[in-house]
Coordinates of C-alpha atoms and ligand atoms in Angstrom, one line a residue:
X9 CA 9.0 13.1 26.6
X10 CA 11.6 10.5 25.7
X11 CA 12.1 9.6 22.1
X12 CA 10.7 6.2 21.2
X13 CA 13.6 3.7 20.9
X14 CA 14.1 1.3 17.9
X15 CA 13.9 -2.4 18.0
X16 CA 17.3 -3.8 16.9
X17 CA 18.9 -7.2 17.5
X18 CA 16.1 -8.2 19.9
X19 CA 16.5 -5.1 22.1
X20 CA 15.1 -1.6 22.4
X21 CA 17.8 0.9 21.5
X22 CA 17.9 4.6 22.3
X23 CA 20.1 6.8 20.1
X24 CA 21.3 10.4 20.2
X25 CA 19.4 11.5 17.1
X26 CA 15.6 11.7 16.7
X27 CA 12.9 12.8 14.3
X28 CA 9.7 14.6 15.3
X29 CA 6.3 13.2 14.4
X30 CA 3.5 15.8 13.9
X31 CA -0.3 15.5 14.0
X32 CA -1.6 16.7 10.6
X33 CA -5.0 17.6 12.1
X34 CA -3.5 20.5 14.1
X35 CA 0.3 20.6 13.3
X36 CA 1.1 19.8 16.9
X37 CA 4.1 17.6 17.9
X38 CA 3.0 14.1 18.8
X39 CA 6.4 12.6 19.8
X40 CA 9.9 11.7 18.8
X41 CA 11.4 8.6 17.4
X42 CA 15.1 7.6 17.5
X43 CA 17.0 7.6 14.2
X44 CA 20.0 5.6 13.2
X45 CA 23.0 6.3 10.9
X46 CA 24.0 3.9 8.1
X47 CA 26.5 1.8 10.2
X48 CA 23.7 0.8 12.5
X49 CA 21.7 -0.4 9.5
X50 CA 24.7 -2.5 8.5
X51 CA 24.7 -4.0 12.0
X52 CA 21.0 -4.8 11.7
X53 CA 21.6 -6.6 8.4
X54 CA 24.4 -8.6 10.0
X55 CA 22.1 -9.5 13.0
X56 CA 19.3 -10.5 10.6
X57 CA 21.8 -12.6 8.6
X58 CA 22.9 -14.4 11.8
X59 CA 19.3 -15.1 12.7
X60 CA 18.5 -16.5 9.3
X61 CA 19.7 -20.2 9.6
X62 CA 17.6 -20.9 12.7
X63 CA 14.5 -19.1 11.4
X64 CA 14.5 -20.8 8.1
X65 CA 15.1 -24.2 9.8
X66 CA 11.8 -23.9 11.7
X67 CA 8.8 -25.6 10.1
X68 CA 6.3 -23.4 8.3
X69 CA 3.8 -24.4 10.9
X70 CA 6.1 -23.1 13.7
X71 CA 6.7 -19.8 11.9
X72 CA 3.0 -19.5 11.4
X73 CA 2.5 -19.9 15.2
X74 CA 4.7 -16.8 15.7
X75 CA 2.6 -14.9 13.2
X76 CA -0.6 -15.9 15.0
X77 CA 0.9 -14.6 18.2
X78 CA 1.8 -11.2 16.7
X79 CA -1.7 -11.1 15.2
X80 CA -3.3 -11.8 18.6
X81 CA -1.2 -9.1 20.3
X82 CA -2.0 -6.6 17.5
X83 CA -5.7 -7.4 18.0
X84 CA -5.5 -7.0 21.8
X85 CA -3.9 -3.6 21.4
X86 CA -6.0 -2.7 18.4
X87 CA -7.7 0.4 19.9
X88 CA -4.4 2.0 21.0
X89 CA -2.7 1.2 17.7
X90 CA -5.6 2.6 15.6
X91 CA -5.6 5.8 17.7
X92 CA -1.9 6.2 17.0
X93 CA -2.5 5.7 13.3
X94 CA -5.1 8.4 13.3
X95 CA -2.9 10.8 15.3
X96 CA 0.1 10.5 13.1
X97 CA -1.6 10.0 9.7
X98 CA -4.9 11.9 10.2
X99 CA -7.3 9.3 8.8
X100 CA -10.7 8.8 10.5
X101 CA -10.5 6.4 13.5
X102 CA -12.9 3.9 12.0
X103 CA -10.6 3.6 9.0
X104 CA -7.6 3.1 11.3
X105 CA -9.5 0.4 13.1
X106 CA -10.1 -1.2 9.7
X107 CA -6.4 -0.9 8.9
X108 CA -5.5 -2.8 12.1
X109 CA -8.1 -5.4 11.4
X110 CA -6.7 -5.9 7.9
X111 CA -3.2 -6.2 9.3
X112 CA -4.4 -8.9 11.7
X113 CA -6.0 -10.7 8.7
X114 CA -2.8 -10.5 6.6
X115 CA -0.8 -12.0 9.5
X116 CA -3.3 -14.9 9.9
X117 CA -3.4 -15.5 6.1
X118 CA 0.4 -15.8 5.9
X119 CA 0.5 -17.9 9.1
X120 CA -1.5 -20.4 7.0
X121 CA 0.4 -19.9 3.8
X122 CA 3.7 -20.6 5.7
X123 CA 2.8 -24.3 5.4
X124 CA 2.2 -24.1 1.7
X125 CA 5.5 -23.1 0.2
X126 CA 5.0 -26.0 -2.2
X127 CA 7.6 -27.1 -4.8
X128 CA 6.6 -29.7 -7.4
X129 CA 7.7 -32.9 -9.0
X130 CA 8.1 -32.8 -12.8
X131 CA 7.8 -35.9 -15.1
X132 CA 11.2 -36.9 -16.6
X133 CA 11.8 -37.3 -20.2
X134 CA 15.1 -39.3 -19.9
X135 CA 15.1 -42.7 -18.3
X136 CA 16.9 -42.8 -15.0
X137 CA 16.3 -39.1 -14.1
X138 CA 13.9 -37.4 -11.7
X139 CA 13.2 -33.6 -11.5
X140 CA 11.9 -31.7 -8.5
X141 CA 11.4 -27.9 -8.0
X142 CA 12.1 -26.7 -4.5
X143 CA 11.4 -23.3 -2.9
X144 CA 13.8 -21.9 -0.3
X145 CA 13.7 -18.5 1.6
X146 CA 15.7 -15.8 -0.2
X147 CA 17.5 -14.4 2.9
X148 CA 17.5 -11.1 4.7
X149 CA 14.7 -8.8 3.5
X150 CA 14.6 -5.0 3.7
X151 CA 11.1 -3.5 3.7
X152 CA 10.5 0.2 3.0
X153 CA 6.9 1.4 3.6
X154 CA 4.9 4.6 3.0
X155 CA 2.8 6.9 5.3
X156 CA -0.6 6.5 3.8
X157 CA -1.4 3.0 5.2
X158 CA 1.5 3.0 7.7
X159 CA 0.7 -0.3 9.4
X160 CA -1.0 -2.5 6.9
X161 CA 1.4 -1.9 4.0
X162 CA 4.4 -2.7 6.3
X163 CA 2.6 -5.9 7.5
X164 CA 1.8 -6.9 3.9
X165 CA 5.6 -7.3 3.4
X166 CA 6.7 -8.5 6.9
X167 CA 4.1 -11.3 7.2
X168 CA 4.9 -13.2 4.0
X169 CA 8.7 -12.6 4.4
X170 CA 8.6 -14.1 7.9
X171 CA 6.3 -16.9 6.8
X172 CA 8.7 -17.8 4.0
X173 CA 11.6 -18.1 6.5
X174 CA 13.3 -14.7 6.0
X175 CA 14.4 -12.2 8.7
X176 CA 13.0 -8.6 8.0
X177 CA 14.3 -5.1 8.6
X178 CA 11.5 -2.5 8.3
X179 CA 12.1 1.2 7.4
X180 CA 8.8 3.0 7.8
X181 CA 8.0 6.4 6.5
X182 CA 9.3 9.3 8.5
X183 CA 5.9 10.9 8.8
X184 CA 4.3 7.8 10.5
X185 CA 6.8 5.7 12.4
X186 CA 4.9 5.5 15.7
X187 CA 2.5 2.7 14.8
X188 CA 5.4 0.6 13.6
X189 CA 7.1 1.0 17.0
X190 CA 3.9 -0.4 18.5
X191 CA 4.0 -3.2 15.9
X192 CA 7.6 -4.0 17.0
X193 CA 6.3 -4.2 20.6
X194 CA 3.8 -6.8 19.4
X195 CA 6.6 -8.7 17.7
X196 CA 8.6 -8.6 21.0
X197 CA 5.5 -9.9 22.9
X198 CA 5.3 -12.8 20.5
X199 CA 8.9 -13.6 21.4
X200 CA 10.3 -13.9 17.9
X201 CA 14.0 -14.9 18.0
X202 CA 16.5 -12.0 18.2
X203 CA 17.2 -10.3 14.8
X204 CA 14.3 -11.9 13.0
X205 CA 12.4 -8.6 12.9
X206 CA 14.1 -5.2 13.3
X207 CA 12.9 -1.6 13.0
X208 CA 15.2 1.2 11.6
X209 CA 14.2 4.8 11.2
X210 CA 16.4 7.6 9.7
X211 CA 17.5 9.3 6.5
X212 CA 15.8 7.3 3.8
X213 CA 18.6 7.7 1.2
X214 CA 21.3 6.4 3.7
X215 CA 19.3 3.5 4.9
X216 CA 18.3 2.5 1.3
X217 CA 22.0 2.8 0.2
X218 CA 23.0 0.2 2.8
X219 CA 20.1 -2.1 1.8
X220 CA 21.2 -1.8 -1.8
X221 CA 24.9 -2.1 -1.4
X222 CA 25.2 -4.7 1.5
X223 CA 25.4 -8.1 -0.1
X224 CA 23.9 -9.8 3.0
X225 CA 20.6 -8.0 2.3
X226 CA 19.1 -10.3 -0.4
X227 CA 15.9 -8.5 -1.3
X228 CA 14.2 -5.1 -1.1
X229 CA 10.5 -4.8 -1.0
X230 CA 9.2 -1.2 -1.4
X231 CA 5.9 0.6 -1.4
X232 CA 5.9 4.3 -2.3
X233 CA 6.2 6.7 -5.2
X234 CA 7.2 5.7 -8.7
X235 CA 10.1 8.2 -8.5
X236 CA 11.7 6.6 -5.5
X237 CA 11.0 3.2 -7.0
X238 CA 12.9 4.3 -10.1
X239 CA 15.9 5.4 -8.0
X240 CA 15.9 1.9 -6.3
X241 CA 15.9 0.3 -9.7
X242 CA 19.0 2.3 -10.6
X243 CA 20.6 1.5 -7.3
X244 CA 19.9 -2.2 -7.6
X245 CA 21.7 -2.5 -10.9
X246 CA 25.2 -2.8 -9.5
X247 CA 24.4 -5.7 -7.2
X248 CA 21.6 -7.1 -9.3
X249 CA 19.5 -6.9 -6.1
X250 CA 16.0 -8.3 -6.4
X251 CA 13.2 -5.7 -5.9
X252 CA 9.5 -5.9 -5.4
X253 CA 7.9 -2.5 -6.1
X254 CA 4.4 -1.3 -5.3
X255 CA 4.4 2.2 -6.8
X256 CA 2.0 5.0 -7.8
X257 CA -1.5 4.6 -9.3
X258 CA -4.0 6.6 -11.2
X259 CA -7.2 4.5 -11.1
X260 CA -10.0 5.2 -13.6
X261 CA -13.6 4.6 -12.7
X262 CA -16.0 3.8 -15.6
X263 CA -19.7 4.2 -15.0
X264 CA -21.8 2.7 -17.9
X265 CA -25.4 3.7 -18.7
X266 CA -26.6 0.2 -17.7
X267 CA -25.1 0.4 -14.2
X268 CA -27.1 0.6 -10.9
X269 CA -26.4 4.3 -10.4
X270 CA -26.8 4.2 -6.6
X271 CA -24.2 1.5 -6.4
X272 CA -21.9 3.4 -8.8
X273 CA -22.2 6.6 -6.7
X274 CA -21.5 4.7 -3.5
X275 CA -18.6 2.7 -5.0
X276 CA -17.0 5.7 -6.7
X277 CA -17.2 7.7 -3.5
X278 CA -15.6 5.1 -1.4
X279 CA -12.9 4.4 -4.0
X280 CA -12.2 8.1 -4.1
X281 CA -12.6 9.4 -0.5
X282 CA -11.5 6.5 1.6
X283 CA -8.2 7.4 3.4
X284 CA -8.9 11.0 2.5
X285 CA -8.1 10.2 -1.2
X286 CA -4.5 9.3 -0.1
X287 CA -4.6 5.8 -1.4
X288 CA -2.6 4.3 -4.3
X289 CA -5.8 2.6 -5.5
X290 CA -7.9 5.8 -5.1
X291 CA -10.2 6.6 -7.9
X292 CA -8.3 9.4 -9.7
X293 CA -10.6 10.1 -12.7
X294 CA -14.2 9.2 -13.1
X295 CA -15.6 8.7 -16.7
X296 CA -19.4 8.5 -17.0
X297 CA -21.4 7.5 -20.0
X298 CA -23.1 10.5 -21.5
X299 CA -26.7 9.3 -21.1
X300 CA -26.3 9.1 -17.3
X301 CA -23.7 11.8 -16.8
X302 CA -26.0 14.6 -15.4
X303 CA -27.9 12.1 -13.2
X304 CA -24.7 10.6 -11.8
X305 CA -23.2 14.0 -11.1
X306 CA -26.3 15.1 -9.2
X307 CA -26.4 12.0 -7.0
X308 CA -22.6 12.0 -6.5
X309 CA -22.4 15.6 -5.4
X310 CA -25.4 15.1 -3.1
X311 CA -23.5 12.2 -1.5
X312 CA -20.2 14.0 -1.3
X313 CA -21.8 17.0 0.4
X314 CA -22.7 14.6 3.3
X315 CA -19.1 13.6 4.0
X316 CA -17.8 15.1 7.2
X317 CA -14.3 16.6 7.1
X318 CA -12.4 17.0 10.4
X319 CA -10.0 15.6 13.0
X320 CA -10.0 11.8 12.6
X321 CA -10.7 11.3 16.3
X322 CA -14.0 13.2 16.1
X323 CA -17.0 10.9 15.9
X324 CA -18.6 10.8 12.4
X325 CA -15.6 12.2 10.5
X326 CA -15.1 10.5 7.1
X327 CA -12.4 12.7 5.7
X328 CA -9.3 13.8 7.6
X329 CA -6.4 16.2 6.8
X330 CA -3.9 15.8 4.0
X331 CA -0.6 14.5 5.4
X332 CA 1.2 17.8 5.0
X333 CA 1.2 21.3 3.4
X334 CA 2.9 19.9 0.3
X335 CA 0.0 17.4 -0.3
X336 CA -2.6 20.2 0.1
X337 CA -0.7 22.6 -2.2
X338 CA -0.5 19.8 -4.9
X339 CA -4.3 19.2 -4.7
X340 CA -5.1 22.9 -4.8
X341 CA -2.8 23.3 -7.8
X342 CA -4.5 20.5 -9.6
X343 CA -7.9 22.1 -9.0
X344 CA -6.7 25.4 -10.3
X345 CA -5.2 23.8 -13.3
X346 CA -8.4 21.9 -14.1
X347 CA -10.6 25.0 -13.7
X348 CA -8.3 26.9 -16.1
X349 CA -8.8 24.1 -18.6
X350 CA -12.6 24.4 -18.4
X351 CA -13.7 22.2 -15.4
X352 CA -16.6 23.3 -13.2
X353 CA -16.3 23.1 -9.4
X354 CA -19.6 21.4 -8.2
X355 CA -18.6 21.3 -4.5
X356 CA -15.6 22.0 -2.3
X357 CA -12.5 23.2 -4.0
X358 CA -10.9 25.1 -1.2
X359 CA -8.8 24.7 1.9
X360 CA -10.8 24.4 5.1
X361 CA -9.9 27.5 7.2
X362 CA -8.1 27.0 10.5
X363 CA -5.4 24.7 11.8
X364 CA -4.5 21.4 10.0
X365 CA -4.1 20.6 6.3
X366 CA -7.8 20.0 5.3
X367 CA -9.3 20.2 1.8
X368 CA -13.0 20.4 1.3
X369 CA -14.5 17.3 -0.3
X370 CA -14.3 18.3 -3.9
X371 CA -16.1 17.3 -7.2
X372 CA -15.1 18.8 -10.5
X373 CA -17.2 18.2 -13.7
X374 CA -16.3 18.4 -17.4
X375 CA -12.6 17.9 -16.7
X376 CA -10.7 17.6 -19.9
X377 CA -8.1 14.8 -20.4
X378 CA -5.4 17.4 -20.7
X379 CA -5.9 18.6 -17.1
X380 CA -3.0 17.6 -14.7
X381 CA -5.3 15.6 -12.4
X382 CA -6.2 13.3 -15.4
X383 CA -2.6 12.3 -15.8
X384 CA -0.9 12.6 -12.4
X385 CA -1.8 11.1 -9.0
X386 CA -3.9 13.5 -6.9
X387 CA -3.7 11.9 -3.4
X388 CA -6.5 14.1 -2.0
X389 CA -10.3 14.2 -1.6
X390 CA -10.9 15.6 -5.1
X391 CA -12.9 13.8 -7.8
X392 CA -12.6 14.9 -11.4
X393 CA -15.6 13.7 -13.5
X394 CA -16.1 13.7 -17.3
X395 CA -18.3 12.1 -19.9
X396 CA -17.6 9.4 -22.5
X397 CA -19.7 7.9 -25.4
X398 CA -18.7 4.4 -26.2
X399 CA -17.1 1.4 -24.4
X400 CA -14.1 1.4 -26.7
X401 CA -13.5 5.1 -26.0
X402 CA -13.8 4.5 -22.2
X403 CA -11.3 1.6 -22.2
X404 CA -8.9 3.6 -24.4
X405 CA -9.0 6.6 -22.1
X406 CA -8.8 4.5 -19.0
X407 CA -5.7 2.8 -20.3
X408 CA -4.0 6.0 -21.5
X409 CA -1.8 6.3 -18.4
X410 CA 1.7 5.3 -17.4
X411 CA 0.2 3.7 -14.3
X412 CA -1.7 0.4 -14.1
X413 CA -2.4 -0.3 -10.4
X414 CA -6.2 -0.5 -10.2
X415 CA -9.4 0.3 -12.1
X416 CA -13.1 0.3 -11.3
X417 CA -16.1 -0.2 -13.5
X418 CA -19.9 -0.2 -12.9
X419 CA -22.0 -2.1 -15.3
X420 CA -24.8 -4.7 -15.2
X421 CA -23.8 -6.1 -18.6
X422 CA -22.1 -9.5 -18.1
X423 CA -20.4 -9.4 -21.6
X424 CA -19.1 -6.0 -21.0
X425 CA -17.8 -7.0 -17.6
X426 CA -15.7 -9.7 -19.2
X427 CA -14.4 -7.4 -21.9
X428 CA -13.4 -4.9 -19.2
X429 CA -11.6 -7.5 -17.1
X430 CA -9.7 -8.6 -20.2
X431 CA -8.8 -5.2 -21.6
X432 CA -8.4 -2.8 -18.6
X433 CA -4.6 -2.4 -17.9
X434 CA -4.7 -2.7 -14.1
X435 CA -3.5 -5.2 -11.5
X436 CA -6.7 -5.1 -9.6
X437 CA -10.1 -4.4 -11.1
X438 CA -13.2 -3.6 -9.0
X439 CA -16.4 -4.5 -10.9
X440 CA -19.3 -2.9 -9.1
X441 CA -16.9 -2.9 -6.2
X442 CA -15.1 0.1 -4.7
X443 CA -13.1 -1.9 -2.1
X444 CA -11.4 -4.8 -4.0
X445 CA -8.3 -5.5 -1.8
X446 CA -8.4 -8.7 0.4
X447 CA -5.7 -10.9 2.0
X448 CA -6.3 -13.9 -0.2
X449 CA -6.0 -12.2 -3.6
X450 CA -2.9 -10.8 -5.3
X451 CA -2.2 -7.1 -5.3
X452 CA 0.2 -5.1 -7.5
X453 CA 0.6 -3.0 -10.5
X454 CA 1.2 -3.1 -14.3
X455 CA 3.3 -0.6 -16.2
X456 CA 4.9 2.0 -14.0
X457 CA 2.9 0.9 -11.0
X458 CA 5.4 -1.7 -10.1
X459 CA 6.9 -5.2 -10.1
X460 CA 5.5 -8.3 -8.4
X461 CA 2.5 -9.1 -6.3
X462 CA 1.7 -8.9 -2.6
X463 CA -1.0 -11.0 -0.8
X464 CA -2.8 -14.0 -2.1
X465 CA -0.9 -17.3 -2.8
X466 CA 1.4 -15.1 -4.9
X467 CA 2.4 -13.1 -1.9
X468 CA 5.2 -15.4 -0.6
X469 CA 6.8 -15.8 -4.0
X470 CA 8.7 -12.5 -3.5
X471 CA 10.6 -14.1 -0.7
X472 CA 11.3 -17.5 -2.1
X473 CA 13.9 -18.8 -4.5
X474 CA 12.8 -21.4 -7.0
X475 CA 15.4 -24.1 -7.6
X476 CA 15.3 -27.0 -10.1
X477 CA 17.0 -30.2 -8.8
X478 CA 17.8 -32.9 -11.4
X479 CA 18.5 -36.3 -9.9
X480 CA 20.2 -39.1 -11.9
X481 CA 19.2 -42.4 -10.3
Ligands
LIG26 P1 7.7 8.0 -1.0 O1 8.1 9.4 -0.9 O2 8.2 7.2 -2.2 O3 8.1 7.3 0.3 C1 7.9 5.9 0.6 C2 9.0 5.4 1.4 O4 10.2 5.5 0.7 C3 9.2 6.1 2.7 O5 9.6 5.2 3.8 C4 10.3 7.1 2.4 O6 11.1 7.5 3.5 C5 11.2 6.2 1.5 N1 12.1 6.9 0.7 C6 12.2 8.2 0.4 N2 13.3 8.5 -0.4 C7 13.9 7.3 -0.6 C8 15.0 6.9 -1.3 N3 15.8 7.8 -2.0 N4 15.4 5.6 -1.3 C9 14.6 4.7 -0.6 N5 13.5 5.0 0.1 C10 13.2 6.3 0.1 O7 6.1 7.8 -1.1 P2 5.1 8.4 -0.1 O8 4.9 9.8 -0.4 O9 5.4 7.9 1.3 O10 3.8 7.5 -0.5 C11 2.9 7.9 -1.5 C12 3.2 7.1 -2.8 O11 3.2 5.7 -2.5 C13 2.2 7.3 -3.8 O12 2.8 7.5 -5.1 C14 1.3 6.1 -3.7 O13 0.6 5.8 -4.9 C15 2.4 5.1 -3.4 N6 1.7 3.9 -2.9 C16 1.7 2.7 -3.6 C17 1.1 1.6 -3.1 C18 1.0 0.3 -3.8 O14 0.7 -0.7 -3.2 N7 1.3 0.3 -5.1 C19 0.5 1.7 -1.8 C20 0.6 2.9 -1.1 C21 1.2 4.0 -1.6 P3 10.9 8.9 4.2 O15 9.5 8.9 4.7 O16 11.8 8.9 5.3 O17 11.2 9.9 3.2

């Protein structure tokens, strides 16, 4: 089997070095992808820079037409691309199909936003002057994306950057590059000009060093762990390189005693177990008000026991494998640590025997705040639950985290809903809603969950410079 080539300078390029992609459901080899050394990344940046003047000179409407063509091709090849996501990432096929559909929606949203990179006219306070604010594309953009949503999190960067008038170089995660090769084929089918979109795969530290140190690369947009985000911040200091960072999360779920409990069970389960718990906005800790604690646990465990764990291509599977042995070992370690600190295992708790890195869908009760899983990301289908007494206590415990990406709350009290939206320290808040993300609303984190926002009308700002022009008449 030939290694998949990379899309560079408008051409497919084969190289001598490759990386192997594995199927986490069975550990088998899926294929190989070419990799590139740092000088090739430098060439990609030069080619992107050369493509910039013509791309930025197009109207927003014309750039939007290109995005629509990519979206149409992605949709046409949706089944094949979804299958590829499931094979390399492990997630259930229906969720991969959802990921493709959301990627298409992001492309269409930013195709429309391309026409709306509005500046403004500002009233003057001195006679004979006029002030305008104009927005211009920032230049060559480097995008680094993770493996957990390997397509949509890349598209969430590529679509607004292209819409804003910026060429983009994508570096996908090494575990899941195959779907981004298919995405590059869609870009090629849409006939984007040479160098406007390129794909590089290889040693992350080398590629990132070129992105950071090459002055022609004007912006890095990154989704991944807080630790790598911190290393990018350090690396960006020398060149004062602008960064957008979508980093780790540790979402709390608050279930109040006035909530519709069925809704809370369903919402908490989807927020926890979607994507096999490997989501930055995954419910990481569930706090339930004491009066409904026992009832919630009973219904929640009954629901979780119905979730089918298995190969994502098998019909009816809702939970796939963890991405690798390291991810599984981390989750098992957190379960052991919580149990040592007094937690009770209500269901699951063990590795599923056989091939693949599967964890049983797990619920832990009475988990103390001192347990590791109450402080660090779990990234697995394991839900720690504990009780709280008052609203103030729940908010304080929810906010007691270095992360601030997302939070969920279930309540039917309108006053409480407003207090929660004002006081919870999270960039997105799901009120009676376990799936808050949508193309037209901003997404991003507070505290150590990152800098900046993707999606929504805010999504293009990351790729636009704001200039004030003062005109003396
Ligand atoms: P990761 O290890 O930080 O990797 C993310 C990306 O960064 C990959 O492409 C990786 O490449 C690359 N990378 C690794 N080392 C690097 C370096 N020194 N410099 C620059 N790039 C480097 O994260 P992950 O394990 O893939 O993803 C899980 C994490 O992402 C979790 O913490 C999750 O919460 C976070 N996440 C956040 C969001 C959000 O929107 N806030 C969304 C999804 C995930 P290689 O694969 O080649 O190592």
